[in-house]
Tab-separated table of C-alpha atoms and ligand atoms in Angstrom:
chain	number	residue	atom	x	y	z
A	1	MET	CA	-6.299	10.582	19.655
A	2	ASP	CA	-8.192	7.150	19.533
A	3	LYS	CA	-6.756	4.180	21.361
A	4	LEU	CA	-7.210	0.519	20.832
A	5	VAL	CA	-7.433	-1.688	23.988
A	6	ILE	CA	-6.791	-5.415	23.237
A	7	GLU	CA	-7.301	-8.338	25.633
A	8	GLY	CA	-4.845	-10.959	24.413
A	9	GLY	CA	-4.885	-14.677	24.337
A	10	HIS	CA	-8.124	-15.288	22.432
A	11	THR	CA	-7.991	-17.708	19.442
A	12	LEU	CA	-9.220	-16.198	16.077
A	13	GLU	CA	-11.767	-18.393	14.364
A	14	GLY	CA	-14.286	-17.807	11.514
A	15	GLU	CA	-14.407	-15.918	8.251
A	16	ILE	CA	-12.920	-12.529	7.535
A	17	TYR	CA	-13.430	-10.426	4.374
A	18	VAL	CA	-10.639	-8.553	2.490
A	19	SER	CA	-11.506	-4.994	1.151
A	20	GLY	CA	-10.209	-3.371	-2.082
A	21	ALA	CA	-6.442	-2.611	-2.335
A	22	LYS	CA	-5.316	0.684	-0.901
A	23	ASN	CA	-2.283	1.011	-3.164
A	24	SER	CA	-4.396	0.253	-6.319
A	25	ALA	CA	-7.176	2.757	-5.114
A	26	VAL	CA	-4.609	5.668	-4.527
A	27	ALA	CA	-3.223	5.138	-8.098
A	28	ILE	CA	-6.500	4.674	-9.994
A	29	LEU	CA	-8.408	7.570	-8.427
A	30	PRO	CA	-5.950	10.220	-9.743
A	31	ALA	CA	-5.795	8.370	-13.063
A	32	THR	CA	-9.535	9.380	-13.586
A	33	LEU	CA	-8.160	12.914	-14.391
A	34	LEU	CA	-6.946	11.629	-17.733
A	35	THR	CA	-10.512	11.747	-19.207
A	36	GLU	CA	-13.374	14.243	-19.177
A	37	GLU	CA	-15.823	11.418	-19.158
A	38	THR	CA	-17.294	9.669	-16.178
A	39	CYS	CA	-15.451	6.773	-14.518
A	40	ILE	CA	-17.062	4.325	-12.042
A	41	ILE	CA	-14.717	2.788	-9.525
A	42	LYS	CA	-15.975	-0.046	-7.393
A	43	ASN	CA	-14.646	-2.011	-4.355
A	44	LEU	CA	-12.863	0.976	-2.933
A	45	PRO	CA	-11.793	0.496	0.743
A	46	SER	CA	-13.245	3.073	3.102
A	47	ILE	CA	-9.855	4.250	4.491
A	48	LYS	CA	-8.375	7.668	5.249
A	49	ASP	CA	-5.939	7.451	2.207
A	50	VAL	CA	-8.850	7.058	-0.222
A	51	TYR	CA	-10.571	10.063	1.598
A	52	TYR	CA	-7.439	12.222	1.319
A	53	ILE	CA	-7.082	11.302	-2.483
A	54	ASN	CA	-10.729	12.191	-2.913
A	55	ASN	CA	-10.336	15.500	-1.197
A	56	ILE	CA	-7.599	16.386	-3.763
A	57	LEU	CA	-9.771	15.391	-6.688
A	58	LEU	CA	-12.490	17.686	-5.250
A	59	GLN	CA	-10.051	20.557	-4.735
A	60	LEU	CA	-8.956	20.371	-8.341
A	61	GLY	CA	-12.645	20.637	-9.416
A	62	ALA	CA	-13.725	17.035	-10.091
A	63	GLU	CA	-17.221	15.852	-9.229
A	64	VAL	CA	-17.292	12.760	-7.104
A	65	GLU	CA	-20.408	10.944	-6.168
A	66	GLU	CA	-19.862	8.385	-3.388
A	67	SER	CA	-22.269	5.412	-2.923
A	68	GLY	CA	-20.816	2.854	-0.352
A	69	CYS	CA	-17.558	1.537	-1.922
A	70	LYS	CA	-18.357	2.888	-5.328
A	71	PHE	CA	-17.119	6.402	-6.533
A	72	ILE	CA	-18.615	7.876	-9.682
A	73	ILE	CA	-16.109	10.548	-10.795
A	74	ASN	CA	-16.194	13.004	-13.541
A	75	SER	CA	-13.312	15.437	-13.909
A	76	LEU	CA	-14.606	17.611	-16.843
A	77	GLY	CA	-14.788	20.523	-14.515
A	78	VAL	CA	-11.168	20.289	-13.384
A	79	ASP	CA	-9.788	23.710	-13.994
A	80	THR	CA	-6.351	23.767	-12.223
A	81	TYR	CA	-3.307	21.723	-12.303
A	82	GLU	CA	-2.130	22.982	-8.764
A	83	VAL	CA	-2.613	20.629	-5.831
A	84	ASP	CA	-3.224	22.114	-2.300
A	85	PHE	CA	-0.150	21.896	-0.010
A	86	GLU	CA	-2.060	20.603	3.179
A	87	LEU	CA	-3.868	17.921	1.153
A	88	SER	CA	-0.845	16.670	-0.580
A	89	LYS	CA	1.287	16.097	2.477
A	90	LYS	CA	-1.314	13.816	3.926
A	91	LEU	CA	-0.040	10.794	2.058
A	92	ARG	CA	2.725	9.328	-0.143
A	93	ALA	CA	0.389	8.701	-3.111
A	94	SER	CA	-0.243	12.313	-3.830
A	95	TYR	CA	2.706	12.090	-6.188
A	96	TYR	CA	0.444	10.305	-8.709
A	97	PHE	CA	-1.149	13.756	-9.369
A	98	VAL	CA	2.144	14.739	-11.172
A	99	GLY	CA	1.703	12.007	-13.754
A	100	ALA	CA	-1.995	12.406	-14.108
A	101	LEU	CA	-2.013	16.310	-14.328
A	102	LEU	CA	1.046	16.131	-16.701
A	103	GLY	CA	-0.931	13.670	-18.901
A	104	ARG	CA	-4.095	15.817	-18.856
A	105	PHE	CA	-2.724	19.408	-18.955
A	106	LYS	CA	0.968	18.915	-19.767
A	107	LYS	CA	1.389	20.921	-16.466
A	108	ALA	CA	1.440	19.953	-12.791
A	109	ARG	CA	2.211	21.629	-9.469
A	110	VAL	CA	2.198	19.161	-6.621
A	111	PRO	CA	3.696	19.710	-3.159
A	112	PHE	CA	6.147	16.991	-2.001
A	113	PRO	CA	4.164	13.900	-0.660
A	114	GLY	CA	4.024	12.808	2.912
A	115	GLY	CA	3.474	9.165	3.988
A	116	CYS	CA	4.853	6.621	6.539
A	117	ASP	CA	8.234	7.399	8.068
A	118	ILE	CA	9.940	4.203	7.068
A	119	GLY	CA	13.208	5.577	5.658
A	120	ILE	CA	14.264	7.962	3.000
A	121	ARG	CA	11.773	7.930	0.120
A	122	PRO	CA	13.076	9.869	-2.865
A	123	ILE	CA	11.171	10.418	-6.099
A	124	ASP	CA	14.238	10.715	-8.331
A	125	GLN	CA	12.993	7.841	-10.567
A	126	HIS	CA	9.633	9.543	-11.038
A	127	ILE	CA	11.430	12.689	-12.142
A	128	LYS	CA	13.882	10.746	-14.373
A	129	GLY	CA	10.815	9.246	-16.112
A	130	PHE	CA	8.908	12.585	-16.592
A	131	GLU	CA	12.101	14.270	-17.889
A	132	ALA	CA	12.728	11.408	-20.278
A	133	LEU	CA	9.178	11.994	-21.651
A	134	GLY	CA	10.136	15.603	-22.315
A	135	ALA	CA	8.854	17.374	-19.256
A	136	ARG	CA	10.792	20.161	-17.474
A	137	ILE	CA	10.781	19.502	-13.713
A	138	LYS	CA	11.724	22.278	-11.120
A	139	ILE	CA	11.603	21.659	-7.312
A	140	GLU	CA	11.056	24.860	-5.293
A	141	HIS	CA	9.807	25.437	-1.718
A	142	GLY	CA	8.850	21.902	-1.424
A	143	ILE	CA	6.709	21.909	-4.550
A	144	ILE	CA	7.170	19.791	-7.679
A	145	TRP	CA	6.590	21.882	-10.858
A	146	ALA	CA	6.271	19.916	-14.055
A	147	GLU	CA	5.640	21.312	-17.485
A	148	ALA	CA	5.960	20.093	-21.105
A	149	ASP	CA	5.309	21.415	-24.566
A	150	GLU	CA	4.441	17.825	-25.494
A	151	LEU	CA	5.244	14.295	-24.006
A	152	ILE	CA	7.041	12.057	-26.387
A	153	GLY	CA	7.394	8.296	-25.884
A	154	THR	CA	10.793	7.034	-25.078
A	155	SER	CA	12.714	4.156	-23.268
A	156	ILE	CA	13.163	4.486	-19.591
A	157	PHE	CA	15.306	2.067	-17.531
A	158	LEU	CA	14.393	2.505	-13.852
A	159	ASP	CA	17.609	2.493	-11.616
A	160	VAL	CA	15.377	1.170	-8.717
A	161	VAL	CA	12.408	-1.235	-8.954
A	162	SER	CA	9.841	1.392	-7.853
A	163	VAL	CA	6.060	0.855	-7.623
A	164	GLY	CA	5.283	4.546	-7.539
A	165	ALA	CA	7.737	5.649	-10.330
A	166	THR	CA	6.328	2.706	-12.603
A	167	ILE	CA	2.704	3.790	-12.201
A	168	ASN	CA	3.549	7.554	-12.425
A	169	ILE	CA	5.296	7.154	-15.712
A	170	MET	CA	2.458	4.958	-17.069
A	171	LEU	CA	-0.020	7.822	-16.237
A	172	ALA	CA	2.063	10.400	-18.003
A	173	ALA	CA	2.843	8.141	-20.974
A	174	CYS	CA	-0.779	7.065	-21.843
A	175	LEU	CA	-1.470	10.286	-23.934
A	176	ALA	CA	2.159	10.796	-25.078
A	177	LYS	CA	3.110	10.869	-28.849
A	178	GLY	CA	4.695	7.529	-29.747
A	179	THR	CA	5.625	4.467	-27.527
A	180	THR	CA	7.110	4.368	-24.149
A	181	VAL	CA	8.957	1.368	-22.731
A	182	ILE	CA	9.549	1.149	-19.023
A	183	GLU	CA	12.350	-1.336	-18.315
A	184	ASN	CA	13.178	-2.813	-14.816
A	185	ALA	CA	9.544	-1.994	-13.943
A	186	ALA	CA	8.006	-3.004	-10.699
A	187	LYS	CA	5.495	-6.032	-10.989
A	188	GLU	CA	3.193	-5.597	-8.074
A	189	PRO	CA	-0.554	-6.392	-8.585
A	190	TYR	CA	-1.421	-2.792	-8.174
A	191	ILE	CA	0.475	-2.000	-11.299
A	192	VAL	CA	-1.502	-4.587	-13.249
A	193	ASP	CA	-4.637	-3.285	-11.715
A	194	THR	CA	-3.841	0.333	-12.693
A	195	ALA	CA	-2.837	-0.801	-16.298
A	196	ASN	CA	-6.110	-2.708	-16.542
A	197	PHE	CA	-8.008	0.418	-15.575
A	198	LEU	CA	-6.164	2.679	-18.009
A	199	ASN	CA	-6.644	0.109	-20.867
A	200	ALA	CA	-10.416	0.020	-20.045
A	201	MET	CA	-10.245	3.859	-20.644
A	202	GLY	CA	-8.781	3.265	-24.065
A	203	ALA	CA	-4.982	3.340	-23.308
A	204	ASN	CA	-2.726	0.753	-24.961
A	205	ILE	CA	-0.572	-0.812	-22.247
A	206	LYS	CA	1.098	-4.164	-22.672
A	207	GLY	CA	3.386	-6.115	-20.227
A	208	ALA	CA	2.231	-4.744	-16.815
A	209	GLY	CA	3.184	-7.251	-14.248
A	210	THR	CA	6.447	-8.087	-16.120
A	211	ASP	CA	9.657	-5.978	-15.803
A	212	GLU	CA	9.092	-4.460	-19.237
A	213	ILE	CA	5.962	-2.353	-19.841
A	214	LYS	CA	5.108	-0.862	-23.264
A	215	ILE	CA	2.736	2.081	-23.571
A	216	LYS	CA	1.565	3.235	-26.890
A	217	GLY	CA	0.263	6.774	-26.636
A	218	VAL	CA	-3.370	7.342	-27.809
A	219	GLU	CA	-5.199	10.553	-28.751
A	220	ARG	CA	-7.728	10.395	-25.896
A	221	LEU	CA	-9.091	8.429	-23.085
A	222	GLY	CA	-12.692	7.742	-22.161
A	223	GLY	CA	-14.787	6.898	-19.094
A	224	CYS	CA	-15.089	3.283	-17.906
A	225	GLU	CA	-16.169	0.997	-15.027
A	226	HIS	CA	-13.552	-0.763	-12.818
A	227	CYS	CA	-13.454	-2.907	-9.780
A	228	ILE	CA	-10.360	-2.654	-7.449
A	229	ILE	CA	-8.615	-5.874	-6.734
A	230	PRO	CA	-8.524	-7.142	-3.111
A	231	ASP	CA	-5.861	-5.888	-0.710
A	232	GLN	CA	-3.057	-8.440	-0.509
A	233	MET	CA	-1.422	-6.634	2.405
A	234	GLU	CA	-4.737	-6.551	4.394
A	235	ALA	CA	-5.145	-10.234	3.558
A	236	GLY	CA	-1.577	-11.114	4.630
A	237	THR	CA	-2.018	-9.230	7.885
A	238	PHE	CA	-5.165	-11.317	8.650
A	239	MET	CA	-3.375	-14.554	7.788
A	240	ILE	CA	-0.568	-13.623	10.165
A	241	ALA	CA	-2.959	-12.672	12.956
A	242	ALA	CA	-4.751	-15.964	12.588
A	243	ALA	CA	-1.397	-17.900	12.905
A	244	ALA	CA	-0.131	-15.759	15.803
A	245	SER	CA	-3.409	-16.380	17.841
A	246	ARG	CA	-3.119	-20.133	16.966
A	247	GLY	CA	-6.539	-19.927	15.291
A	248	ASN	CA	-8.277	-21.185	12.237
A	249	VAL	CA	-9.469	-18.348	9.881
A	250	LEU	CA	-10.887	-18.371	6.359
A	251	VAL	CA	-9.569	-15.184	4.670
A	252	LYS	CA	-12.177	-14.389	1.931
A	253	ASN	CA	-12.071	-12.237	-1.255
A	254	VAL	CA	-8.373	-12.786	-2.048
A	255	ILE	CA	-6.375	-13.548	-5.197
A	256	PRO	CA	-4.172	-16.426	-3.724
A	257	THR	CA	-1.374	-15.961	-6.231
A	258	HIS	CA	-0.910	-12.399	-4.852
A	259	LEU	CA	-0.073	-14.053	-1.510
A	260	ASP	CA	2.217	-16.793	-2.743
A	261	SER	CA	5.347	-15.576	-0.889
A	262	ILE	CA	3.393	-15.330	2.399
A	263	SER	CA	1.707	-18.641	2.090
A	264	ALA	CA	5.012	-20.347	1.233
A	265	LYS	CA	6.707	-18.791	4.233
A	266	MET	CA	3.895	-19.692	6.671
A	267	ARG	CA	3.994	-23.288	5.374
A	268	GLU	CA	7.694	-23.204	5.984
A	269	MET	CA	6.909	-22.255	9.504
A	270	GLY	CA	4.675	-25.298	9.941
A	271	ILE	CA	1.269	-23.404	9.475
A	272	LYS	CA	-1.378	-24.875	7.267
A	273	VAL	CA	-2.463	-22.630	4.339
A	274	ILE	CA	-5.164	-24.130	2.162
A	275	GLU	CA	-6.150	-22.367	-1.107
A	276	ASN	CA	-9.661	-22.498	-2.402
A	277	GLY	CA	-10.855	-20.241	-5.126
A	278	ASP	CA	-10.887	-16.736	-3.778
A	279	SER	CA	-10.075	-17.609	-0.245
A	280	LEU	CA	-7.184	-18.879	1.846
A	281	GLN	CA	-7.744	-21.003	5.024
A	282	VAL	CA	-4.972	-20.492	7.661
A	283	VAL	CA	-4.829	-23.209	10.265
A	284	SER	CA	-2.391	-23.008	13.170
A	285	ASN	CA	-0.475	-26.135	14.133
A	286	GLY	CA	0.727	-24.952	17.604
A	287	ARG	CA	3.808	-22.949	18.001
A	288	PRO	CA	5.232	-22.040	14.616
A	289	ARG	CA	8.811	-22.752	13.652
A	290	SER	CA	11.100	-19.789	12.981
A	291	ALA	CA	12.110	-18.876	9.384
A	292	ASN	CA	14.265	-16.136	7.720
A	293	ILE	CA	12.626	-13.301	5.784
A	294	LYS	CA	14.269	-11.122	3.139
A	295	THR	CA	11.875	-8.452	1.651
A	296	MET	CA	12.026	-8.080	-2.080
A	297	PRO	CA	9.991	-6.484	-4.835
A	298	TYR	CA	6.980	-8.567	-5.938
A	299	PRO	CA	6.702	-11.502	-6.143
A	300	GLY	CA	9.179	-11.694	-3.352
A	301	PHE	CA	8.256	-11.227	0.328
A	302	PRO	CA	6.607	-7.851	0.518
A	303	THR	CA	8.249	-5.151	2.718
A	304	ASP	CA	4.644	-4.181	3.845
A	305	LEU	CA	4.306	-7.490	5.750
A	306	GLN	CA	7.864	-7.509	7.181
A	307	GLN	CA	6.585	-5.779	10.402
A	308	PRO	CA	3.512	-8.037	10.992
A	309	MET	CA	5.510	-11.047	10.204
A	310	SER	CA	8.158	-10.005	12.730
A	311	VAL	CA	5.419	-10.404	15.464
A	312	LEU	CA	4.885	-14.020	14.392
A	313	LEU	CA	8.492	-14.691	14.367
A	314	SER	CA	9.006	-13.170	17.913
A	315	ILE	CA	6.871	-15.931	19.286
A	316	ALA	CA	8.131	-18.782	17.014
A	317	GLU	CA	10.358	-21.619	17.931
A	318	GLY	CA	14.002	-20.640	17.025
A	319	THR	CA	15.819	-17.579	15.844
A	320	ALA	CA	15.038	-15.615	12.693
A	321	ILE	CA	17.074	-13.284	10.482
A	322	VAL	CA	14.837	-10.556	8.934
A	323	THR	CA	16.410	-8.580	6.217
A	324	GLU	CA	14.582	-5.275	5.158
A	325	SER	CA	16.076	-4.691	1.638
A	326	ILE	CA	13.629	-2.056	0.458
A	327	TYR	CA	13.601	0.553	3.187
A	328	ASP	CA	16.355	1.684	5.566
A	329	GLY	CA	14.038	2.670	8.456
A	330	ARG	CA	11.379	0.069	8.681
A	331	PHE	CA	12.125	-1.332	12.109
A	332	LYS	CA	10.422	1.243	14.384
A	333	HIS	CA	8.001	-1.473	15.576
A	334	VAL	CA	10.938	-3.234	17.219
A	335	ASP	CA	11.202	-0.803	20.190
A	336	GLU	CA	7.429	-1.227	20.839
A	337	LEU	CA	7.729	-5.087	20.496
A	338	ARG	CA	10.528	-5.012	23.029
A	339	ARG	CA	8.125	-3.338	25.527
A	340	MET	CA	6.224	-6.596	25.260
A	341	GLY	CA	9.204	-8.830	25.899
A	342	ALA	CA	10.216	-9.522	22.401
A	343	LYS	CA	13.973	-10.418	21.973
A	344	ILE	CA	15.040	-8.596	18.811
A	345	ASN	CA	18.343	-7.027	17.826
A	346	VAL	CA	18.617	-4.666	14.909
A	347	GLU	CA	21.828	-4.091	12.930
A	348	GLY	CA	21.189	-1.649	10.028
A	349	ARG	CA	18.732	-3.336	7.740
A	350	VAL	CA	18.727	-6.804	9.588
A	351	ALA	CA	16.782	-7.834	12.579
A	352	ILE	CA	17.694	-10.960	14.548
A	353	ILE	CA	14.597	-12.236	16.317
A	354	GLU	CA	14.984	-14.877	19.008
A	355	GLY	CA	11.546	-16.416	19.502
A	356	ILE	CA	9.973	-16.400	22.933
A	357	LYS	CA	6.954	-18.323	24.269
A	358	LYS	CA	4.540	-15.339	24.886
A	359	LEU	CA	4.559	-11.610	24.491
A	360	SER	CA	3.244	-9.675	27.389
A	361	GLY	CA	0.660	-6.934	26.934
A	362	ALA	CA	1.755	-3.303	27.364
A	363	PRO	CA	0.916	0.285	26.363
A	364	VAL	CA	2.548	0.633	22.774
A	365	CYS	CA	2.525	3.177	19.976
A	366	ALA	CA	1.815	2.646	16.254
A	367	THR	CA	4.792	4.461	14.636
A	368	ASP	CA	3.486	3.849	11.047
A	369	LEU	CA	0.805	2.002	9.126
A	370	ARG	CA	2.248	-1.436	8.939
A	371	ALA	CA	3.948	-1.119	12.403
A	372	GLY	CA	0.448	-0.333	13.673
A	373	ALA	CA	-0.925	-3.506	12.099
A	374	ALA	CA	2.008	-5.354	13.729
A	375	MET	CA	1.050	-4.011	17.208
A	376	VAL	CA	-2.428	-5.132	16.726
A	377	ILE	CA	-1.277	-8.735	16.003
A	378	ALA	CA	1.063	-8.440	19.006
A	379	GLY	CA	-1.749	-7.435	21.269
A	380	LEU	CA	-4.045	-10.190	20.099
A	381	THR	CA	-1.486	-12.875	20.888
A	382	ALA	CA	0.015	-11.362	24.050
A	383	GLU	CA	-0.780	-12.205	27.651
A	384	GLY	CA	-2.864	-9.593	29.263
A	385	GLU	CA	-4.033	-6.213	27.954
A	386	THR	CA	-2.234	-4.062	25.240
A	387	VAL	CA	-3.169	-0.457	24.577
A	388	ILE	CA	-2.203	0.853	21.173
A	389	ASN	CA	-2.049	4.762	21.151
A	390	ASN	CA	-2.401	6.864	18.010
A	391	LEU	CA	-4.541	4.928	15.586
A	392	THR	CA	-4.285	7.509	12.737
A	393	HIS	CA	-1.721	5.467	10.947
A	394	ILE	CA	-3.851	2.201	11.078
A	395	ASP	CA	-6.969	4.112	9.933
A	396	ARG	CA	-5.103	5.221	6.797
A	397	GLY	CA	-4.829	1.629	5.505
A	398	TYR	CA	-7.232	-0.799	7.171
A	399	GLU	CA	-11.011	-0.543	6.666
A	400	LYS	CA	-13.098	-1.365	9.778
A	401	LEU	CA	-10.273	-3.316	11.408
A	402	GLU	CA	-11.863	-3.654	14.838
A	403	GLU	CA	-15.187	-4.783	13.463
A	404	LYS	CA	-13.574	-7.448	11.204
A	405	LEU	CA	-11.377	-8.798	14.106
A	406	LEU	CA	-14.263	-8.887	16.596
A	407	GLN	CA	-16.166	-11.038	14.153
A	408	ILE	CA	-13.534	-13.711	14.495
A	409	GLY	CA	-13.265	-13.801	18.248
A	410	ALA	CA	-10.903	-10.967	18.999
A	411	LYS	CA	-11.526	-9.024	22.294
A	412	LEU	CA	-10.715	-5.326	21.487
A	413	LYS	CA	-12.266	-1.908	21.696
A	414	ARG	CA	-11.529	1.506	20.387
A	415	ILE	CA	-11.409	4.333	23.023
A	416	PRO	CA	-11.978	7.782	21.488
B	501	EPZ	C1	4.733	1.717	-2.682
B	501	EPZ	O1	5.509	2.784	-2.144
B	501	EPZ	C2	3.686	1.582	-1.569
B	501	EPZ	N1	2.897	2.743	-1.373
B	501	EPZ	C3	4.327	1.058	-0.285
B	501	EPZ	O2	3.403	0.695	0.625
B	501	EPZ	C4	5.213	-0.118	-0.465
B	501	EPZ	O3	5.909	-0.358	0.655
B	501	EPZ	C5	6.248	0.190	-1.605
B	501	EPZ	O4	5.568	0.563	-2.790
B	501	EPZ	C6	7.124	-0.968	-1.991
B	501	EPZ	O5	6.400	-2.084	-2.300
B	501	EPZ	C7	1.992	3.007	-2.361
B	501	EPZ	O6	1.770	2.255	-3.299
B	501	EPZ	C8	1.132	4.168	-2.090
B	501	EPZ	P1	8.776	2.282	-4.157
B	501	EPZ	P2	6.401	3.658	-3.083
B	501	EPZ	O7	8.881	3.500	-5.155
B	501	EPZ	O8	5.881	3.539	-4.502
B	501	EPZ	C9	13.263	3.543	-3.668
B	501	EPZ	C10	2.067	0.732	2.583
B	501	EPZ	O9	2.304	0.244	3.695
B	501	EPZ	N2	12.901	4.714	-4.528
B	501	EPZ	O10	8.533	1.015	-4.815
B	501	EPZ	O11	6.823	4.867	-2.591
B	501	EPZ	C11	12.506	3.737	-2.312
B	501	EPZ	O12	13.271	4.618	-1.435
B	501	EPZ	C12	3.140	1.499	1.793
B	501	EPZ	O13	0.992	0.474	2.038
B	501	EPZ	C13	13.960	5.496	-5.045
B	501	EPZ	O14	15.105	5.366	-4.758
B	501	EPZ	O15	7.759	2.615	-3.062
B	501	EPZ	C14	12.512	2.364	-1.767
B	501	EPZ	O16	13.785	2.090	-1.132
B	501	EPZ	C15	4.356	1.844	2.616
B	501	EPZ	N3	13.652	6.482	-5.920
B	501	EPZ	C16	12.386	1.529	-3.125
B	501	EPZ	O17	12.775	2.516	-4.160
B	501	EPZ	C17	12.337	6.694	-6.338
B	501	EPZ	O18	12.176	7.514	-7.225
B	501	EPZ	C18	10.973	1.066	-3.465
B	501	EPZ	O19	10.061	2.223	-3.333
B	501	EPZ	C19	11.329	5.879	-5.915
B	501	EPZ	C20	11.557	4.823	-4.961
């Protein structure tokens, strides 16, 4: 189990590059199953979750040629609709193979997904969508069985704003007969990115990025080329790290509007965030002021940055109220931050963070992906040395994290 040893107290300065978006990549790669022609996907992040999805494509019989951050995929040879149990439980996004295989074969057999332990993560809205399209769903021995004589377009109102369900229904509806309308749809940039990819394949999707998405079924989809959008969560993590280290960092290769909620919150805390083109300059202004956070679906403050932001709030001036309205178990980083001296009280889905001057380095654990990112930020800003055990979560979602941070003045090293 790899460890990360961080020497805290160094100001981060310089330029840092953002990679392709994990949550776009893990949706778009399964979507390539919807055509027998070749798809070229560029700007893929080299992270474990992309590797896990790629393993499932290979297991199904697809041909994948990797060259750097580009995959050339052809799934003509895919001859099964059954996903391997071990591969499926490696990550949450394996559920996209239900929508993709249903769309391709009108059949799918996908073991329940895995993913971060951040609270209960049902897939009832995915199933509601598939059944509305005419699929019969059976859940047996931890496996999702889906089958349809044919998929017929219909109107689906999501009870919960769900990124996964929105994308999964889009995947199944592309080749359905007639028009599907997803109402109360999620609006995250990954949804727009996936819809753009599907439309480049010949799909007819309108309204992605709004709460009503219209998918007109087409006869067939073809191959295409697509470049994954930058990862707003990686970008936000770097922005928060820059501010926590009282540094001055240019975060490059971003789409600033995707980060509006983080930029606005940081400005509210007295941190300078300057937009120019495809980069954001974060300039610390001394100790930040505290502010309240309430996580909401996009364009609200993202739940995936609640944990990293909690670190910045734990060393801010004042007391913050952090409300995690998306998940009921996304405070596992709090115990680890307490080891470093943070003053945080958790009541259900609310954390009260009383800012202190400095965290102190300590041996800590990364309990899930974004908690891991939070611990890295805490180690960078703390007094003394922090050792983060178990980097598997961090490696699932952050490409070359150490190399990127070393380039802007961090002092850290990975110990195998
Ligand atoms: C996606 O997860 C992301 N993962 C998560 O990022 C992100 O936190 C989440 O969206 C919210 O933005 C991927 O895209 C692979 P949801 P997803 O369906 O699709 C409830 C990371 O750190 N819900 O939008 O699983 C659910 O319990 C990861 O990169 C249902 O009730 O999230 C949650 O409370 C962590 N029924 C809320 O909706 C359902 O059928 C939002 O979940 C589906 C979801």
